[in-house]
Structure formats: structure tokens, C-alpha cells
């Protein structure tokens, strides 16, 4: 659905901005496929909000569903229960938002539990990581928010909760409302300075 205008949009009788889940609530159904791009939302014929790349919502129950969903661009992947990704590093290479939805993501890999590239985000739950490197290896990350990270060390090595990886183009835009336990280093940057850097390695860190 591209370049559409929705007029007189209401949610429970009250006009509202449209973003992420609210789109589903407004139209009274789950929106589980496709993209809505360039939509203009108007209330009482007054432009309320311009929505670019409003994201599809995919709810997952298993690791297999989860692994498939994170490959899709512009998607919000919602966990309906705990997910165990096993000993393989979880590679997030798209700009998905992972909404843990109060659940737990279990990782166990000695080269890092989760690798995030191309603007992915994680929010609203718990990550339990077992290994001798960081729970999250950040290359290009949008937001890590409302997350508890529990690290169980192996091999007696230093290990972090979150590491911004080496290179001029590695970053995390926002780290907010995050608790890290068990890690030797809570949040660190690793060789990510350089003369070609266009933005901070960590843009905002609040309540960590």
C-alpha cells in the first residue's frame, strides 16, 4: 500500500497519531504482511502525521519463525513467548525492530550472542547470554531500550553486555532503560574511532 491518505482516523473515538502497533488497533485487525509507505493520516481534514515506512508486524512463537522474520526489512518482530536461538550467533542484518514483548531471548555463542547491522533495534524484555564475548555486538543499531541483559561468563574471559564494534561506521543511536548483570564490561566501544566517523559511536545513553 503506497502513497495513500487516511482521513478521519480514530481510535476508540479519539484521534491519534499512527505509528507501529497503533495502525493495527485503528483498523481493528492485525497487519501481518506487506508495507505501508508514504501514508498521510488526516483527522478532521487536518494533516496529523506523515508516516514513512510504517512497519509490518510479525508475531513469532518459535526460533524457526523468529529466524525467518528477522530477514525481512521494515518489520517489527514480536515474541509471543521465550525463544532459544541455541549456540549459533543470532545475526540481525536488516532494520527490523525486535519487540521481546516481556519475554526472554536466550543466546549462547562464544563470538557474541547477537550481531546487529543495518539499523536493527531491540526492546521490551530480557536477553540471557552464555559465552565468553558480549551479549550484543553492535555494528549499526537504532535503539536498545527497556532491556535487561544477563551475562553468564565462560572460559574466565572478559565479556561485555554491549560492545560497539570496530570501524568508523559502527554505532548505537540510543541505549535507554537498560540493566546489565554478570558482564565484566557493561557497555564498551572497541576500536570504533576514526577520522571518517560521521556520527557518535553512542548517540544517547540514558538510565543504564
Short mmCIF file of C-alpha atoms in Angstrom, two decimals:
data_model
loop_
_atom_site.label_atom_id
_atom_site.label_comp_id
_atom_site.label_asym_id
_atom_site.label_seq_id
_atom_site.Cartn_x
_atom_site.Cartn_y
_atom_site.Cartn_z
CA UNK A 1 0.00 0.00 0.00
CA UNK A 2 1.80 3.14 -1.16
CA UNK A 3 1.07 6.88 -1.08
CA UNK A 4 -2.41 6.70 0.45
CA UNK A 5 -4.31 9.20 2.57
CA UNK A 6 -6.41 8.05 5.52
CA UNK A 7 -8.94 10.67 6.67
CA UNK A 8 -10.88 10.96 9.93
CA UNK A 9 -8.92 8.17 11.56
CA UNK A 10 -9.95 7.43 15.14
CA UNK A 11 -9.02 5.02 17.91
CA UNK A 12 -11.75 4.48 20.50
CA UNK A 13 -13.32 7.77 19.44
CA UNK A 14 -10.10 9.71 19.89
CA UNK A 15 -7.91 10.92 17.06
CA UNK A 16 -4.39 9.67 17.35
CA UNK A 17 -1.06 9.55 15.64
CA UNK A 18 -0.41 6.37 13.72
CA UNK A 19 2.80 4.52 14.42
CA UNK A 20 3.76 0.88 14.67
CA UNK A 21 1.12 -1.11 16.56
CA UNK A 22 -1.45 1.68 16.60
CA UNK A 23 -2.12 1.14 12.92
CA UNK A 24 -3.39 -2.36 13.73
CA UNK A 25 -5.60 -1.07 16.53
CA UNK A 26 -7.13 1.67 14.41
CA UNK A 27 -8.13 -0.68 11.63
CA UNK A 28 -9.28 -3.38 14.05
CA UNK A 29 -7.13 -6.15 12.68
CA UNK A 30 -3.60 -7.46 12.79
CA UNK A 31 -1.49 -6.31 9.89
CA UNK A 32 0.92 -9.16 9.21
CA UNK A 33 2.22 -8.60 5.72
CA UNK A 34 3.41 -6.06 3.20
CA UNK A 35 4.44 -2.46 3.71
CA UNK A 36 2.61 0.79 4.13
CA UNK A 37 4.82 3.53 2.73
CA UNK A 38 4.31 7.25 2.39
CA UNK A 39 0.90 7.30 4.06
CA UNK A 40 -0.60 10.63 5.12
CA UNK A 41 -3.02 10.46 8.05
CA UNK A 42 -5.57 13.21 8.44
CA UNK A 43 -8.05 13.92 11.23
CA UNK A 44 -10.90 16.35 10.53
CA UNK A 45 -9.14 17.06 7.25
CA UNK A 46 -6.07 18.33 9.11
CA UNK A 47 -2.83 16.52 8.49
CA UNK A 48 -1.84 14.77 11.75
CA UNK A 49 1.12 12.66 10.84
CA UNK A 50 3.16 11.66 7.83
CA UNK A 51 4.21 8.06 8.13
CA UNK A 52 7.24 6.82 6.26
CA UNK A 53 7.87 3.10 6.11
CA UNK A 54 5.27 2.16 8.70
CA UNK A 55 6.37 -1.30 9.71
CA UNK A 56 4.60 -4.61 9.28
CA UNK A 57 4.12 -6.62 12.48
CA UNK A 58 5.04 -10.31 12.57
CA UNK A 59 4.34 -12.32 15.73
CA UNK A 60 6.50 -15.39 16.30
CA UNK A 61 6.21 -18.45 18.53
CA UNK A 62 9.35 -20.45 17.72
CA UNK A 63 13.01 -19.97 16.86
CA UNK A 64 12.33 -21.07 13.27
CA UNK A 65 9.65 -18.39 12.84
CA UNK A 66 11.90 -15.86 14.55
CA UNK A 67 14.88 -16.57 12.29
CA UNK A 68 12.68 -16.18 9.21
CA UNK A 69 11.04 -12.96 10.39
CA UNK A 70 14.28 -11.08 11.15
CA UNK A 71 15.34 -11.38 7.50
CA UNK A 72 12.52 -9.07 6.36
CA UNK A 73 13.18 -5.34 6.07
CA UNK A 74 10.93 -2.79 7.80
CA UNK A 75 9.38 -5.32 10.15
CA UNK A 76 8.50 -5.39 13.84
CA UNK A 77 9.10 -8.92 15.11
CA UNK A 78 7.10 -9.59 18.28
CA UNK A 79 7.90 -12.56 20.54
CA UNK A 80 4.81 -14.27 21.89
CA UNK A 81 6.93 -16.40 24.24
CA UNK A 82 10.56 -17.06 25.18
CA UNK A 83 12.84 -18.01 22.29
CA UNK A 84 16.07 -20.00 22.50
CA UNK A 85 18.32 -19.41 19.49
CA UNK A 86 20.80 -22.11 20.54
CA UNK A 87 24.57 -21.93 20.11
CA UNK A 88 24.54 -20.17 16.73
CA UNK A 89 25.09 -16.42 16.85
CA UNK A 90 21.88 -14.52 16.12
CA UNK A 91 22.65 -12.36 13.07
CA UNK A 92 20.32 -9.40 12.59
CA UNK A 93 21.24 -7.88 9.23
CA UNK A 94 18.09 -5.88 8.49
CA UNK A 95 16.50 -2.79 10.05
CA UNK A 96 13.97 -4.88 11.99
CA UNK A 97 12.71 -3.99 15.45
CA UNK A 98 12.66 -6.95 17.80
CA UNK A 99 9.98 -6.47 20.44
CA UNK A 100 10.66 -9.04 23.12
CA UNK A 101 7.18 -8.26 24.44
CA UNK A 102 8.16 -9.06 28.03
CA UNK A 103 9.74 -12.37 27.03
CA UNK A 104 13.30 -13.72 27.12
CA UNK A 105 15.72 -14.30 24.25
CA UNK A 106 18.35 -16.92 25.11
CA UNK A 107 21.70 -16.87 23.30
CA UNK A 108 24.89 -18.91 23.73
CA UNK A 109 27.81 -18.24 21.41
CA UNK A 110 31.47 -17.55 22.12
CA UNK A 111 31.72 -14.97 19.33
CA UNK A 112 28.85 -12.89 20.66
CA UNK A 113 25.22 -13.70 21.30
CA UNK A 114 23.67 -11.21 18.87
CA UNK A 115 25.25 -9.34 15.96
CA UNK A 116 23.22 -6.33 14.77
CA UNK A 117 23.83 -4.50 11.48
CA UNK A 118 21.93 -2.09 9.23
CA UNK A 119 19.90 -0.31 11.90
CA UNK A 120 18.12 -3.05 13.82
CA UNK A 121 16.64 -2.42 17.29
CA UNK A 122 15.72 -4.46 20.39
CA UNK A 123 13.27 -3.51 23.13
CA UNK A 124 10.96 -4.63 25.96
CA UNK A 125 12.32 -7.79 27.53
CA UNK A 126 15.27 -9.88 28.67
CA UNK A 127 18.34 -11.29 26.95
CA UNK A 128 20.13 -14.16 28.69
CA UNK A 129 23.56 -14.78 27.17
CA UNK A 130 26.09 -17.53 27.91
CA UNK A 131 29.55 -17.13 26.39
CA UNK A 132 32.99 -15.55 26.56
CA UNK A 133 32.14 -12.48 24.47
CA UNK A 134 29.42 -9.83 24.53
CA UNK A 135 25.70 -10.46 24.56
CA UNK A 136 25.23 -7.82 21.83
CA UNK A 137 27.86 -6.94 19.22
CA UNK A 138 26.67 -3.67 17.71
CA UNK A 139 27.64 -2.55 14.22
CA UNK A 140 24.73 -0.30 13.20
CA UNK A 141 21.97 -0.24 15.82
CA UNK A 142 18.94 2.02 16.15
CA UNK A 143 17.72 1.53 19.73
CA UNK A 144 18.26 -0.82 22.65
CA UNK A 145 15.51 0.10 25.10
CA UNK A 146 13.73 -1.37 28.14
CA UNK A 147 16.00 -4.42 28.11
CA UNK A 148 17.68 -6.45 30.85
CA UNK A 149 20.83 -8.28 29.73
CA UNK A 150 22.10 -11.14 31.91
CA UNK A 151 25.54 -12.49 31.04
CA UNK A 152 26.86 -15.86 32.24
CA UNK A 153 30.61 -15.99 31.60
CA UNK A 154 32.56 -18.95 30.25
CA UNK A 155 36.30 -19.65 29.97
CA UNK A 156 37.12 -16.93 32.50
CA UNK A 157 37.44 -14.23 29.85
CA UNK A 158 36.32 -10.61 29.95
CA UNK A 159 32.95 -10.20 28.37
CA UNK A 160 30.59 -7.31 27.83
CA UNK A 161 26.90 -6.72 27.82
CA UNK A 162 27.01 -4.47 24.76
CA UNK A 163 30.04 -3.78 22.55
CA UNK A 164 30.12 -1.22 19.72
CA UNK A 165 32.38 -2.95 17.22
CA UNK A 166 35.40 -1.60 15.36
CA UNK A 167 35.08 0.70 12.37
CA UNK A 168 34.06 4.27 11.54
CA UNK A 169 30.51 3.18 10.70
CA UNK A 170 29.62 1.31 13.89
CA UNK A 171 27.16 2.97 16.24
CA UNK A 172 24.16 2.70 18.56
CA UNK A 173 21.78 5.64 18.30
CA UNK A 174 20.02 5.14 21.65
CA UNK A 175 20.62 2.98 24.74
CA UNK A 176 17.81 3.64 27.22
CA UNK A 177 16.44 1.92 30.33
CA UNK A 178 18.92 -0.95 30.14
CA UNK A 179 20.18 -3.13 33.01
CA UNK A 180 23.22 -5.38 32.56
CA UNK A 181 24.28 -8.07 35.06
CA UNK A 182 27.16 -10.55 35.13
CA UNK A 183 29.30 -8.83 32.49
CA UNK A 184 32.90 -7.78 33.14
CA UNK A 185 32.32 -4.72 30.97
CA UNK A 186 28.79 -3.37 30.83
CA UNK A 187 28.94 -1.21 27.70
CA UNK A 188 32.11 -0.60 25.73
CA UNK A 189 33.40 0.63 22.40
CA UNK A 190 36.05 -1.37 20.59
CA UNK A 191 38.35 0.40 18.12
CA UNK A 192 35.48 2.38 16.63
CA UNK A 193 37.09 5.80 16.48
CA UNK A 194 38.39 7.23 13.24
CA UNK A 195 38.76 10.32 11.11
CA UNK A 196 35.92 9.25 8.80
CA UNK A 197 33.30 8.86 11.55
CA UNK A 198 30.13 10.81 10.73
CA UNK A 199 28.21 10.21 13.99
CA UNK A 200 28.95 9.27 17.62
CA UNK A 201 29.61 5.63 18.47
CA UNK A 202 26.85 6.02 21.08
CA UNK A 203 24.38 8.80 20.39
CA UNK A 204 22.37 8.79 23.63
CA UNK A 205 22.68 6.73 26.80
CA UNK A 206 20.03 7.20 29.48
CA UNK A 207 19.13 5.30 32.65
CA UNK A 208 21.65 2.50 32.22
#
